[in-house]
Coordinates of C-alpha atoms in Angstrom, one line a residue:
M77 CA 38.5 -6.9 6.3
E78 CA 35.1 -6.5 7.9
L79 CA 32.5 -9.2 7.0
T80 CA 30.2 -6.5 5.6
E81 CA 32.9 -5.6 3.0
M82 CA 33.3 -9.2 1.8
K83 CA 31.4 -10.8 -1.1
C84 CA 30.0 -14.3 -1.1
V85 CA 32.0 -16.7 -3.1
P86 CA 30.2 -19.4 -5.1
C87 CA 30.0 -22.6 -3.1
R88 CA 29.9 -25.5 -5.5
G89 CA 29.7 -28.3 -2.9
G90 CA 32.5 -30.6 -2.0
E91 CA 34.0 -28.0 0.4
P92 CA 33.9 -28.9 4.0
P93 CA 31.6 -27.0 6.3
L94 CA 33.1 -24.8 9.0
T95 CA 34.3 -26.8 12.0
E96 CA 32.9 -26.1 15.5
E97 CA 36.1 -24.1 16.3
E98 CA 35.7 -22.0 13.1
I99 CA 32.1 -21.3 13.9
A100 CA 33.0 -20.3 17.4
A101 CA 35.6 -17.9 16.0
W102 CA 33.2 -16.3 13.5
L103 CA 30.2 -16.0 15.8
P104 CA 31.4 -13.0 17.9
H105 CA 31.5 -11.0 14.6
V106 CA 27.7 -11.3 14.3
P107 CA 26.3 -10.5 17.8
G108 CA 22.7 -11.4 18.2
W109 CA 22.9 -14.4 15.9
Q110 CA 22.8 -17.9 17.3
V111 CA 23.7 -21.3 15.9
V112 CA 20.7 -23.6 15.8
V113 CA 21.1 -27.2 14.7
R114 CA 18.3 -28.7 12.7
E115 CA 18.4 -32.3 11.4
G116 CA 22.1 -32.3 12.2
I117 CA 22.8 -29.1 10.2
P118 CA 24.1 -26.0 12.0
Q119 CA 22.3 -22.8 10.9
L120 CA 22.7 -19.1 11.8
E121 CA 19.4 -17.7 13.1
R122 CA 18.3 -14.3 14.3
T123 CA 14.8 -12.8 14.9
F124 CA 14.4 -9.1 14.2
R125 CA 11.5 -7.2 15.9
F126 CA 9.3 -4.5 14.2
P127 CA 6.4 -2.4 15.4
N128 CA 4.0 -3.8 12.8
F129 CA 3.6 -6.2 9.8
R130 CA 4.3 -3.5 7.2
E131 CA 7.8 -2.9 8.5
A132 CA 8.5 -6.6 8.9
L133 CA 7.5 -7.2 5.3
A134 CA 9.6 -4.3 4.0
F135 CA 12.6 -5.8 5.8
T136 CA 11.9 -9.2 4.4
L137 CA 11.9 -7.7 0.9
Q138 CA 15.2 -5.9 1.6
V139 CA 16.8 -9.2 2.8
G140 CA 15.5 -10.9 -0.3
E141 CA 17.0 -8.3 -2.6
L142 CA 20.4 -8.6 -0.7
A143 CA 20.2 -12.4 -1.1
E144 CA 19.6 -12.1 -4.9
A145 CA 22.5 -9.6 -5.3
E146 CA 24.9 -12.0 -3.4
G147 CA 23.5 -15.2 -4.9
H148 CA 23.0 -16.7 -1.4
H149 CA 19.5 -17.2 -0.1
P150 CA 18.1 -17.6 3.5
V151 CA 14.9 -18.9 5.0
L152 CA 12.8 -15.9 5.9
I153 CA 9.9 -16.2 8.3
T154 CA 7.8 -13.1 8.3
R155 CA 5.2 -12.6 11.0
W156 CA 3.4 -9.6 12.5
G157 CA 6.2 -7.7 14.3
S158 CA 9.1 -10.0 13.5
V159 CA 11.3 -11.5 10.8
T160 CA 13.4 -14.6 11.5
V161 CA 16.3 -15.0 9.1
I162 CA 18.2 -18.3 8.9
W163 CA 21.4 -18.7 6.9
W164 CA 23.3 -21.9 6.0
T165 CA 24.8 -23.4 2.9
H166 CA 22.6 -26.1 1.5
K167 CA 25.3 -27.6 -0.8
I168 CA 27.6 -28.4 2.1
R169 CA 24.9 -29.1 4.7
G170 CA 26.4 -26.7 7.1
L171 CA 27.9 -23.2 7.7
H172 CA 30.3 -21.5 5.4
R173 CA 32.0 -18.1 5.7
N174 CA 29.3 -16.8 3.3
D175 CA 26.7 -17.4 6.0
F176 CA 28.5 -15.1 8.4
I177 CA 29.0 -12.5 5.6
M178 CA 25.3 -12.5 4.9
A179 CA 24.4 -12.4 8.6
A180 CA 26.6 -9.3 9.0
K181 CA 25.0 -7.7 5.9
T182 CA 21.5 -8.5 7.3
D183 CA 22.5 -6.7 10.5
V184 CA 23.5 -3.6 8.5
L185 CA 20.1 -3.6 6.8
F186 CA 18.3 -3.8 10.1
S187 CA 20.5 -1.1 11.7
R188 CA 19.6 1.3 8.8
R189 CA 15.9 0.6 9.2
S190 CA 15.9 1.1 13.0
G191 CA 18.2 4.0 13.1
G192 CA 21.1 2.1 14.7
S193 CA 19.2 0.4 17.5

C-alpha cells in the first residue's frame, strides 16, 4: 500500500520511535525530505518553493487542513516564497510511520498546486 493511501494511527506514547534502519528504509518513499536532528530528536523536513507569499500561505493552509483531518500536526514556517514543513511525533520524541505518511500526503498537495513539478 502506498503511503498516500494510509491513515495516521493514534500514537499514545509508549511506542518506540523508528530506528535508524527503519528511517533509512522509509526515507526513499518521500524524496525531497531530509532527516534533521534537533535536540536529539529526528524530524522530517522539506522546504517547498512558491513564486509569492500568497501561494505559500495558501499551501500552509492546505497542509493545516490535512493535519487537522489526520490528527497529526507539523511545524509550518511560512515565508515569502517558501513553506518549510517539519513532521515528527512529539509523544515519542522521534519519527513514526505517521510522519512518513504525512510527508507523502504533503507532497501530493504540493504536486497538485504546482501542476506536477
